């Protein structure tokens, strides 16, 4: 598919960290990159113009939520997600797999797909590899994800293998149903927390990848060391000529650990979710601005940050907004958190290109863990 390609710019000599450029129909993406999540075709509380000003290169939207509301046909008839949400840069849609598997008793897994009840009104639906591909085609994102089974952390090896095998069979059906050459299909590596299953999944999944592969089922409640162990096991098996996408990761330390192990793309709802709860990510660790100790703190959230929030407002004011349940609190803290992660990844790219990623990571951790 000539509309998509990936170029490696620099490779760190001491670890897997690298920089690159992913070329898509809606523009280039500099990697490593963090991708903000616009679950329902919007990043909560933020205008598209604000996201652009923050330096957002690519957004995510969620197939499960958009399938239920407003319906993928509505989005298709509006001209696709880009026109519907007025976003002109690249978009990635997940398959909805993680969401339907998170429904617990509200879903039933069969070989055909997953029968589930809507969390909104209890109505019954089914996701199959074929209709998920059709839904994602209707949504019109640049990058679409294969439908997979994300098995729970802690399942036994027998079930983890069953889920991995089913994911591979569903991947084959996704591939056969994917007909739009303006969209790039990313297959997803599974295997839970068993190294041999992860490696087997990688070997059998990567032949389906044309310009990108995803790693699913990590950062789902396991210790960080275990996530890193799985990434270490997978690293030798990745193709070099396509981006690797670690799904659902968005804390600064996890981003750095992923980059070190060869990951190029990350996403997470975390920065905007914790913003709505009154929490900020800063270069000196997490700041819970609703706490009483910030009542008369007239300093910015992060003295090293140049975002609109930090340049114009104090912790005392932000605490006041949070405790009064003012909408502006969520907006300002979301601006800060998204800016913080995008700036972190920009600094990571610069460090890799300058050959000092290890030093950058050590210096970042030294400050970040001071108050945590």
mmCIF file of C-alpha atoms in Angstrom:
data_model
loop_
_atom_site.group_PDB
_atom_site.id
_atom_site.type_symbol
_atom_site.label_atom_id
_atom_site.label_comp_id
_atom_site.label_asym_id
_atom_site.label_seq_id
_atom_site.Cartn_x
_atom_site.Cartn_y
_atom_site.Cartn_z
ATOM 1 C CA UNK A 1 0.000 0.000 0.000
ATOM 2 C CA UNK A 2 1.865 3.034 -1.261
ATOM 3 C CA UNK A 3 -0.281 5.459 0.779
ATOM 4 C CA UNK A 4 1.473 4.233 3.928
ATOM 5 C CA UNK A 5 5.154 3.787 4.701
ATOM 6 C CA UNK A 6 7.507 4.030 7.650
ATOM 7 C CA UNK A 7 11.061 5.357 7.671
ATOM 8 C CA UNK A 8 13.507 4.836 10.555
ATOM 9 C CA UNK A 9 15.489 8.030 11.169
ATOM 10 C CA UNK A 10 17.798 7.112 14.056
ATOM 11 C CA UNK A 11 18.412 3.945 16.064
ATOM 12 C CA UNK A 12 19.903 4.153 19.559
ATOM 13 C CA UNK A 13 23.103 2.101 19.768
ATOM 14 C CA UNK A 14 22.547 0.855 23.332
ATOM 15 C CA UNK A 15 18.823 -0.054 23.366
ATOM 16 C CA UNK A 16 15.727 -0.369 21.185
ATOM 17 C CA UNK A 17 14.852 3.347 21.187
ATOM 18 C CA UNK A 18 14.489 4.808 17.720
ATOM 19 C CA UNK A 19 12.935 7.712 15.824
ATOM 20 C CA UNK A 20 10.974 7.451 12.613
ATOM 21 C CA UNK A 21 8.295 8.908 10.374
ATOM 22 C CA UNK A 22 5.012 7.182 9.589
ATOM 23 C CA UNK A 23 3.525 8.461 6.321
ATOM 24 C CA UNK A 24 -0.298 8.375 6.088
ATOM 25 C CA UNK A 25 -2.928 9.847 3.728
ATOM 26 C CA UNK A 26 -3.626 12.638 6.255
ATOM 27 C CA UNK A 27 -0.028 13.545 7.006
ATOM 28 C CA UNK A 28 3.204 12.366 8.574
ATOM 29 C CA UNK A 29 3.603 11.238 12.192
ATOM 30 C CA UNK A 30 6.967 11.665 13.924
ATOM 31 C CA UNK A 31 7.707 8.726 16.220
ATOM 32 C CA UNK A 32 7.947 7.847 19.065
ATOM 33 C CA UNK A 33 4.566 9.479 19.630
ATOM 34 C CA UNK A 34 1.828 9.656 22.248
ATOM 35 C CA UNK A 35 -1.675 9.717 20.762
ATOM 36 C CA UNK A 36 -4.481 11.441 22.719
ATOM 37 C CA UNK A 37 -7.762 9.519 22.840
ATOM 38 C CA UNK A 38 -11.009 10.991 21.549
ATOM 39 C CA UNK A 39 -13.257 8.109 22.579
ATOM 40 C CA UNK A 40 -16.520 9.444 21.138
ATOM 41 C CA UNK A 41 -14.944 11.519 18.325
ATOM 42 C CA UNK A 42 -13.765 14.182 20.765
ATOM 43 C CA UNK A 43 -10.952 14.530 23.280
ATOM 44 C CA UNK A 44 -13.024 15.479 26.302
ATOM 45 C CA UNK A 45 -13.109 19.255 27.007
ATOM 46 C CA UNK A 46 -10.643 20.175 24.221
ATOM 47 C CA UNK A 47 -11.302 21.868 20.879
ATOM 48 C CA UNK A 48 -9.633 20.373 17.783
ATOM 49 C CA UNK A 49 -7.827 23.715 17.344
ATOM 50 C CA UNK A 50 -6.473 23.421 20.900
ATOM 51 C CA UNK A 51 -5.182 19.923 20.210
ATOM 52 C CA UNK A 52 -3.478 21.179 17.074
ATOM 53 C CA UNK A 53 -1.863 24.045 19.001
ATOM 54 C CA UNK A 54 -0.590 21.516 21.543
ATOM 55 C CA UNK A 55 1.197 19.637 18.768
ATOM 56 C CA UNK A 56 -1.086 16.618 18.485
ATOM 57 C CA UNK A 57 -0.074 14.600 15.423
ATOM 58 C CA UNK A 58 -2.655 11.805 15.500
ATOM 59 C CA UNK A 59 -5.849 11.060 17.467
ATOM 60 C CA UNK A 60 -7.654 7.870 18.459
ATOM 61 C CA UNK A 61 -11.373 7.195 18.428
ATOM 62 C CA UNK A 62 -13.253 4.187 19.758
ATOM 63 C CA UNK A 63 -15.160 1.807 17.505
ATOM 64 C CA UNK A 64 -17.353 0.365 20.274
ATOM 65 C CA UNK A 65 -18.619 3.742 21.473
ATOM 66 C CA UNK A 66 -19.120 5.183 17.978
ATOM 67 C CA UNK A 67 -20.892 2.004 16.847
ATOM 68 C CA UNK A 68 -23.422 2.531 19.655
ATOM 69 C CA UNK A 69 -23.657 6.324 19.329
ATOM 70 C CA UNK A 70 -24.199 7.881 16.811
ATOM 71 C CA UNK A 71 -23.728 4.739 14.677
ATOM 72 C CA UNK A 72 -20.986 4.211 12.114
ATOM 73 C CA UNK A 73 -23.397 4.848 9.221
ATOM 74 C CA UNK A 74 -24.040 8.376 10.517
ATOM 75 C CA UNK A 75 -20.294 9.022 10.606
ATOM 76 C CA UNK A 76 -19.916 7.547 7.115
ATOM 77 C CA UNK A 77 -22.699 9.731 5.756
ATOM 78 C CA UNK A 78 -21.057 12.786 7.348
ATOM 79 C CA UNK A 79 -17.948 12.068 5.271
ATOM 80 C CA UNK A 80 -16.021 9.983 7.826
ATOM 81 C CA UNK A 81 -14.480 10.850 11.152
ATOM 82 C CA UNK A 82 -12.160 13.523 9.757
ATOM 83 C CA UNK A 83 -15.080 15.622 8.554
ATOM 84 C CA UNK A 84 -17.455 14.610 11.345
ATOM 85 C CA UNK A 85 -15.105 15.816 14.109
ATOM 86 C CA UNK A 86 -13.283 18.437 11.990
ATOM 87 C CA UNK A 87 -9.861 16.872 12.443
ATOM 88 C CA UNK A 88 -7.606 16.954 9.383
ATOM 89 C CA UNK A 89 -4.626 14.969 10.642
ATOM 90 C CA UNK A 90 -4.323 11.179 10.978
ATOM 91 C CA UNK A 91 -6.834 9.174 13.041
ATOM 92 C CA UNK A 92 -6.580 5.630 14.430
ATOM 93 C CA UNK A 93 -9.617 3.599 15.490
ATOM 94 C CA UNK A 94 -9.382 0.622 17.795
ATOM 95 C CA UNK A 95 -11.582 -2.398 17.074
ATOM 96 C CA UNK A 96 -13.729 -2.211 20.200
ATOM 97 C CA UNK A 97 -12.311 -5.544 21.325
ATOM 98 C CA UNK A 98 -10.973 -4.296 24.644
ATOM 99 C CA UNK A 99 -14.281 -2.576 25.431
ATOM 100 C CA UNK A 100 -16.517 -5.577 24.710
ATOM 101 C CA UNK A 101 -14.222 -7.893 26.648
ATOM 102 C CA UNK A 102 -14.346 -5.454 29.566
ATOM 103 C CA UNK A 103 -18.131 -5.877 29.775
ATOM 104 C CA UNK A 104 -17.750 -9.072 31.815
ATOM 105 C CA UNK A 105 -21.135 -10.760 32.284
ATOM 106 C CA UNK A 106 -22.660 -8.540 29.597
ATOM 107 C CA UNK A 107 -20.819 -10.429 26.826
ATOM 108 C CA UNK A 108 -20.416 -13.975 25.492
ATOM 109 C CA UNK A 109 -17.486 -15.102 23.339
ATOM 110 C CA UNK A 110 -18.137 -17.490 20.464
ATOM 111 C CA UNK A 111 -16.047 -18.511 17.477
ATOM 112 C CA UNK A 112 -18.212 -16.258 15.322
ATOM 113 C CA UNK A 113 -17.528 -13.198 17.486
ATOM 114 C CA UNK A 114 -18.689 -11.563 20.702
ATOM 115 C CA UNK A 115 -22.348 -11.164 21.645
ATOM 116 C CA UNK A 116 -22.732 -8.294 24.062
ATOM 117 C CA UNK A 117 -25.222 -5.988 25.726
ATOM 118 C CA UNK A 118 -24.872 -2.242 25.326
ATOM 119 C CA UNK A 119 -23.759 -0.523 28.522
ATOM 120 C CA UNK A 120 -26.150 2.294 27.531
ATOM 121 C CA UNK A 121 -29.524 0.572 27.160
ATOM 122 C CA UNK A 122 -28.911 -3.164 27.474
ATOM 123 C CA UNK A 123 -29.657 -3.870 23.801
ATOM 124 C CA UNK A 124 -27.983 -6.945 22.281
ATOM 125 C CA UNK A 125 -25.313 -6.733 19.573
ATOM 126 C CA UNK A 126 -22.617 -8.887 18.029
ATOM 127 C CA UNK A 127 -19.098 -7.935 16.951
ATOM 128 C CA UNK A 128 -17.477 -10.213 14.403
ATOM 129 C CA UNK A 129 -14.226 -9.670 12.517
ATOM 130 C CA UNK A 130 -16.261 -8.939 9.400
ATOM 131 C CA UNK A 131 -18.677 -6.376 10.816
ATOM 132 C CA UNK A 132 -15.939 -4.680 12.842
ATOM 133 C CA UNK A 133 -13.980 -4.179 9.605
ATOM 134 C CA UNK A 134 -17.128 -2.723 8.015
ATOM 135 C CA UNK A 135 -17.698 -0.437 11.010
ATOM 136 C CA UNK A 136 -14.113 0.802 10.914
ATOM 137 C CA UNK A 137 -14.390 1.337 7.169
ATOM 138 C CA UNK A 138 -17.504 3.456 7.790
ATOM 139 C CA UNK A 139 -15.628 5.503 10.390
ATOM 140 C CA UNK A 140 -12.857 6.115 7.864
ATOM 141 C CA UNK A 141 -9.768 6.357 10.089
ATOM 142 C CA UNK A 142 -6.304 6.123 8.525
ATOM 143 C CA UNK A 143 -5.233 3.243 10.781
ATOM 144 C CA UNK A 144 -7.664 0.541 11.884
ATOM 145 C CA UNK A 145 -7.153 -2.277 14.356
ATOM 146 C CA UNK A 146 -7.953 -5.956 13.909
ATOM 147 C CA UNK A 147 -10.621 -7.485 16.157
ATOM 148 C CA UNK A 148 -8.881 -9.449 18.903
ATOM 149 C CA UNK A 149 -9.578 -11.114 22.227
ATOM 150 C CA UNK A 150 -7.831 -9.364 25.095
ATOM 151 C CA UNK A 151 -7.716 -12.035 27.796
ATOM 152 C CA UNK A 152 -7.700 -10.897 31.417
ATOM 153 C CA UNK A 153 -4.523 -10.591 33.471
ATOM 154 C CA UNK A 154 -4.231 -13.675 35.650
ATOM 155 C CA UNK A 155 -5.934 -16.244 33.383
ATOM 156 C CA UNK A 156 -4.330 -19.665 33.170
ATOM 157 C CA UNK A 157 -2.118 -20.620 30.260
ATOM 158 C CA UNK A 158 -4.730 -22.890 28.686
ATOM 159 C CA UNK A 159 -7.206 -20.052 28.310
ATOM 160 C CA UNK A 160 -4.496 -17.564 27.299
ATOM 161 C CA UNK A 161 -3.554 -19.901 24.431
ATOM 162 C CA UNK A 162 -7.214 -20.346 23.406
ATOM 163 C CA UNK A 163 -7.652 -16.565 23.289
ATOM 164 C CA UNK A 164 -4.435 -16.143 21.299
ATOM 165 C CA UNK A 165 -5.473 -18.807 18.766
ATOM 166 C CA UNK A 166 -8.922 -17.231 18.424
ATOM 167 C CA UNK A 167 -7.314 -13.820 17.900
ATOM 168 C CA UNK A 168 -5.220 -15.291 15.082
ATOM 169 C CA UNK A 169 -8.252 -16.907 13.425
ATOM 170 C CA UNK A 170 -10.149 -13.608 13.726
ATOM 171 C CA UNK A 171 -7.135 -11.773 12.286
ATOM 172 C CA UNK A 172 -7.289 -13.951 9.202
ATOM 173 C CA UNK A 173 -10.975 -13.067 8.788
ATOM 174 C CA UNK A 174 -10.222 -9.361 9.352
ATOM 175 C CA UNK A 175 -7.548 -9.464 6.662
ATOM 176 C CA UNK A 176 -9.938 -11.059 4.162
ATOM 177 C CA UNK A 177 -12.616 -8.446 4.954
ATOM 178 C CA UNK A 178 -10.288 -5.448 4.759
ATOM 179 C CA UNK A 179 -10.785 -3.943 1.312
ATOM 180 C CA UNK A 180 -10.089 -0.206 1.667
ATOM 181 C CA UNK A 181 -6.558 0.736 0.576
ATOM 182 C CA UNK A 182 -6.885 4.190 2.181
ATOM 183 C CA UNK A 183 -6.831 2.446 5.580
ATOM 184 C CA UNK A 184 -3.947 0.513 7.120
ATOM 185 C CA UNK A 185 -4.856 -2.572 9.156
ATOM 186 C CA UNK A 186 -2.685 -3.185 12.235
ATOM 187 C CA UNK A 187 -2.777 -6.770 13.575
ATOM 188 C CA UNK A 188 -2.471 -7.222 17.354
ATOM 189 C CA UNK A 189 -0.048 -9.477 19.219
ATOM 190 C CA UNK A 190 -1.621 -11.209 22.232
ATOM 191 C CA UNK A 191 -0.517 -14.110 24.458
ATOM 192 C CA UNK A 192 -1.259 -12.690 27.913
ATOM 193 C CA UNK A 193 1.743 -12.912 30.295
ATOM 194 C CA UNK A 194 3.340 -16.099 28.991
ATOM 195 C CA UNK A 195 6.584 -15.420 27.126
ATOM 196 C CA UNK A 196 6.331 -18.424 24.833
ATOM 197 C CA UNK A 197 2.764 -17.504 23.842
ATOM 198 C CA UNK A 198 3.768 -13.886 23.224
ATOM 199 C CA UNK A 199 6.631 -14.968 20.968
ATOM 200 C CA UNK A 200 4.433 -17.474 19.115
ATOM 201 C CA UNK A 201 1.764 -14.807 18.664
ATOM 202 C CA UNK A 202 4.336 -12.359 17.308
ATOM 203 C CA UNK A 203 5.725 -14.883 14.806
ATOM 204 C CA UNK A 204 2.247 -15.755 13.523
ATOM 205 C CA UNK A 205 0.838 -12.213 13.612
ATOM 206 C CA UNK A 206 3.614 -10.242 11.911
ATOM 207 C CA UNK A 207 3.113 -11.889 8.472
ATOM 208 C CA UNK A 208 -0.285 -10.118 8.399
ATOM 209 C CA UNK A 209 1.304 -6.706 9.065
ATOM 210 C CA UNK A 210 1.916 -4.387 6.110
ATOM 211 C CA UNK A 211 2.870 -1.122 7.817
ATOM 212 C CA UNK A 212 2.401 -1.515 11.550
ATOM 213 C CA UNK A 213 1.846 -4.020 14.342
ATOM 214 C CA UNK A 214 0.235 -3.560 17.757
ATOM 215 C CA UNK A 215 0.894 -5.145 21.139
ATOM 216 C CA UNK A 216 -2.308 -5.646 23.119
ATOM 217 C CA UNK A 217 -3.137 -7.022 26.547
ATOM 218 C CA UNK A 218 -0.355 -5.217 28.442
ATOM 219 C CA UNK A 219 -0.740 -2.424 31.008
ATOM 220 C CA UNK A 220 -3.935 -4.086 32.231
ATOM 221 C CA UNK A 221 -3.129 -4.156 35.945
ATOM 222 C CA UNK A 222 0.082 -6.183 35.996
ATOM 223 C CA UNK A 223 3.282 -4.946 37.722
ATOM 224 C CA UNK A 224 5.421 -2.710 35.532
ATOM 225 C CA UNK A 225 8.281 -5.222 35.706
ATOM 226 C CA UNK A 226 6.074 -7.890 34.118
ATOM 227 C CA UNK A 227 5.064 -5.578 31.275
ATOM 228 C CA UNK A 228 8.726 -4.801 30.631
ATOM 229 C CA UNK A 229 9.541 -8.510 30.694
ATOM 230 C CA UNK A 230 6.973 -9.175 27.953
ATOM 231 C CA UNK A 231 8.285 -6.269 25.854
ATOM 232 C CA UNK A 232 11.827 -7.554 26.276
ATOM 233 C CA UNK A 233 10.734 -10.988 25.047
ATOM 234 C CA UNK A 234 9.012 -9.510 21.986
ATOM 235 C CA UNK A 235 11.671 -6.995 20.958
ATOM 236 C CA UNK A 236 13.841 -9.349 18.835
ATOM 237 C CA UNK A 237 10.832 -10.359 16.724
ATOM 238 C CA UNK A 238 9.532 -6.978 15.562
ATOM 239 C CA UNK A 239 10.033 -6.033 11.903
ATOM 240 C CA UNK A 240 12.299 -3.001 11.611
ATOM 241 C CA UNK A 241 10.458 -1.365 8.718
ATOM 242 C CA UNK A 242 7.132 -0.665 10.439
ATOM 243 C CA UNK A 243 5.954 1.047 13.633
ATOM 244 C CA UNK A 244 5.172 -0.909 16.812
ATOM 245 C CA UNK A 245 2.154 0.310 18.789
ATOM 246 C CA UNK A 246 1.773 -0.471 22.511
ATOM 247 C CA UNK A 247 -1.921 -0.088 23.254
ATOM 248 C CA UNK A 248 -3.309 1.674 26.322
ATOM 249 C CA UNK A 249 -0.111 3.117 27.820
ATOM 250 C CA UNK A 250 0.091 6.741 28.967
ATOM 251 C CA UNK A 251 2.125 7.312 32.130
ATOM 252 C CA UNK A 252 5.526 8.993 31.667
ATOM 253 C CA UNK A 253 7.482 6.058 33.085
ATOM 254 C CA UNK A 254 5.666 3.475 30.941
ATOM 255 C CA UNK A 255 6.256 5.617 27.847
ATOM 256 C CA UNK A 256 9.994 5.767 28.518
ATOM 257 C CA UNK A 257 10.228 2.041 29.283
ATOM 258 C CA UNK A 258 8.333 1.282 26.069
ATOM 259 C CA UNK A 259 10.530 3.548 23.931
ATOM 260 C CA UNK A 260 13.625 1.885 25.368
ATOM 261 C CA UNK A 261 12.225 -1.448 24.187
ATOM 262 C CA UNK A 262 11.559 -0.359 20.614
ATOM 263 C CA UNK A 263 7.968 0.927 20.821
ATOM 264 C CA UNK A 264 7.006 3.769 18.457
ATOM 265 C CA UNK A 265 3.346 4.554 19.258
ATOM 266 C CA UNK A 266 1.327 4.832 22.477
ATOM 267 C CA UNK A 267 -2.176 5.891 23.487
ATOM 268 C CA UNK A 268 -4.203 6.255 26.674
ATOM 269 C CA UNK A 269 -7.250 8.035 28.092
ATOM 270 C CA UNK A 270 -5.293 8.646 31.313
ATOM 271 C CA UNK A 271 -4.116 12.264 30.855
ATOM 272 C CA UNK A 272 -7.622 13.645 30.299
ATOM 273 C CA UNK A 273 -9.305 11.257 32.751
ATOM 274 C CA UNK A 274 -7.099 12.234 35.675
ATOM 275 C CA UNK A 275 -7.401 15.889 34.615
ATOM 276 C CA UNK A 276 -11.162 15.665 35.157
ATOM 277 C CA UNK A 277 -10.422 14.297 38.632
ATOM 278 C CA UNK A 278 -8.094 17.194 39.486
ATOM 279 C CA UNK A 279 -4.705 15.551 38.903
ATOM 280 C CA UNK A 280 -1.779 16.781 36.818
ATOM 281 C CA UNK A 281 1.348 15.104 35.450
ATOM 282 C CA UNK A 282 4.446 17.236 36.014
ATOM 283 C CA UNK A 283 8.208 16.947 35.607
ATOM 284 C CA UNK A 284 8.380 16.518 39.398
ATOM 285 C CA UNK A 285 5.708 13.845 39.614
ATOM 286 C CA UNK A 286 1.965 13.750 40.091
ATOM 287 C CA UNK A 287 0.197 16.807 41.547
ATOM 288 C CA UNK A 288 -3.303 16.324 42.988
ATOM 289 C CA UNK A 289 -4.405 19.938 42.880
ATOM 290 C CA UNK A 290 -7.642 19.373 44.787
ATOM 291 C CA UNK A 291 -5.554 18.724 47.933
ATOM 292 C CA UNK A 292 -5.751 21.323 50.698
ATOM 293 C CA UNK A 293 -2.023 22.015 50.680
ATOM 294 C CA UNK A 294 -2.433 23.913 47.392
ATOM 295 C CA UNK A 295 -5.113 26.300 48.734
ATOM 296 C CA UNK A 296 -2.665 29.229 48.923
ATOM 297 C CA UNK A 297 -0.016 27.933 46.510
ATOM 298 C CA UNK A 298 0.420 30.698 43.947
ATOM 299 C CA UNK A 299 2.996 28.852 41.820
ATOM 300 C CA UNK A 300 2.299 27.141 38.478
ATOM 301 C CA UNK A 301 1.621 23.413 38.219
ATOM 302 C CA UNK A 302 5.027 22.827 36.686
ATOM 303 C CA UNK A 303 7.691 25.576 36.614
ATOM 304 C CA UNK A 304 9.337 23.824 33.642
ATOM 305 C CA UNK A 305 6.141 23.788 31.534
ATOM 306 C CA UNK A 306 5.215 26.452 28.982
ATOM 307 C CA UNK A 307 1.614 25.355 28.322
ATOM 308 C CA UNK A 308 -1.265 27.849 28.501
ATOM 309 C CA UNK A 309 -2.303 26.541 31.925
ATOM 310 C CA UNK A 310 1.126 26.848 33.526
ATOM 311 C CA UNK A 311 1.866 30.240 31.973
ATOM 312 C CA UNK A 312 -1.365 31.798 33.207
ATOM 313 C CA UNK A 313 -2.700 30.089 36.335
ATOM 314 C CA UNK A 314 -1.604 28.932 39.786
ATOM 315 C CA UNK A 315 -2.235 25.778 41.752
ATOM 316 C CA UNK A 316 -4.436 27.803 44.107
ATOM 317 C CA UNK A 317 -6.693 28.903 41.250
ATOM 318 C CA UNK A 318 -6.814 25.425 39.744
ATOM 319 C CA UNK A 319 -7.697 23.949 43.146
ATOM 320 C CA UNK A 320 -10.488 26.509 43.468
ATOM 321 C CA UNK A 321 -11.890 25.499 40.046
ATOM 322 C CA UNK A 322 -11.657 21.791 40.827
ATOM 323 C CA UNK A 323 -13.387 22.100 44.180
ATOM 324 C CA UNK A 324 -16.146 24.245 42.665
ATOM 325 C CA UNK A 325 -16.650 21.652 39.904
ATOM 326 C CA UNK A 326 -15.983 24.279 37.258
ATOM 327 C CA UNK A 327 -15.705 22.974 33.678
ATOM 328 C CA UNK A 328 -12.622 25.142 33.167
ATOM 329 C CA UNK A 329 -10.692 22.952 35.621
ATOM 330 C CA UNK A 330 -11.002 19.904 33.333
ATOM 331 C CA UNK A 331 -10.063 21.962 30.292
ATOM 332 C CA UNK A 332 -6.976 23.580 31.808
ATOM 333 C CA UNK A 333 -5.679 20.380 33.394
ATOM 334 C CA UNK A 334 -6.337 18.445 30.164
ATOM 335 C CA UNK A 335 -4.402 21.071 28.219
ATOM 336 C CA UNK A 336 -1.521 20.698 30.646
ATOM 337 C CA UNK A 337 -1.486 16.885 30.738
ATOM 338 C CA UNK A 338 -1.702 16.448 26.961
ATOM 339 C CA UNK A 339 0.983 19.122 26.461
ATOM 340 C CA UNK A 340 3.174 17.441 29.073
ATOM 341 C CA UNK A 341 3.103 14.038 27.341
ATOM 342 C CA UNK A 342 3.493 15.458 23.834
ATOM 343 C CA UNK A 343 6.439 17.566 24.991
ATOM 344 C CA UNK A 344 7.944 14.557 26.754
ATOM 345 C CA UNK A 345 7.811 12.581 23.509
ATOM 346 C CA UNK A 346 9.289 15.494 21.558
ATOM 347 C CA UNK A 347 12.169 15.591 24.049
ATOM 348 C CA UNK A 348 12.531 11.810 23.739
ATOM 349 C CA UNK A 349 12.818 12.103 19.950
ATOM 350 C CA UNK A 350 15.431 14.825 20.309
ATOM 351 C CA UNK A 351 17.398 12.749 22.822
ATOM 352 C CA UNK A 352 17.405 9.702 20.532
ATOM 353 C CA UNK A 353 18.462 11.810 17.554
ATOM 354 C CA UNK A 354 21.245 13.383 19.638
ATOM 355 C CA UNK A 355 22.429 10.002 20.937
ATOM 356 C CA UNK A 356 21.695 10.636 24.625
ATOM 357 C CA UNK A 357 18.417 8.843 25.330
ATOM 358 C CA UNK A 358 19.814 6.948 28.342
ATOM 359 C CA UNK A 359 21.018 10.182 29.959
ATOM 360 C CA UNK A 360 17.693 11.886 29.245
ATOM 361 C CA UNK A 361 15.741 9.017 30.809
ATOM 362 C CA UNK A 362 17.940 8.987 33.938
ATOM 363 C CA UNK A 363 17.625 12.757 34.408
ATOM 364 C CA UNK A 364 13.867 12.651 33.880
ATOM 365 C CA UNK A 365 13.422 9.876 36.464
ATOM 366 C CA UNK A 366 15.608 11.689 38.991
ATOM 367 C CA UNK A 367 13.209 14.649 39.003
ATOM 368 C CA UNK A 368 10.001 12.737 38.387
ATOM 369 C CA UNK A 369 10.400 10.434 41.387
ATOM 370 C CA UNK A 370 11.483 13.151 43.858
ATOM 371 C CA UNK A 371 7.971 13.562 45.263
ATOM 372 C CA UNK A 372 6.516 10.157 44.385
#
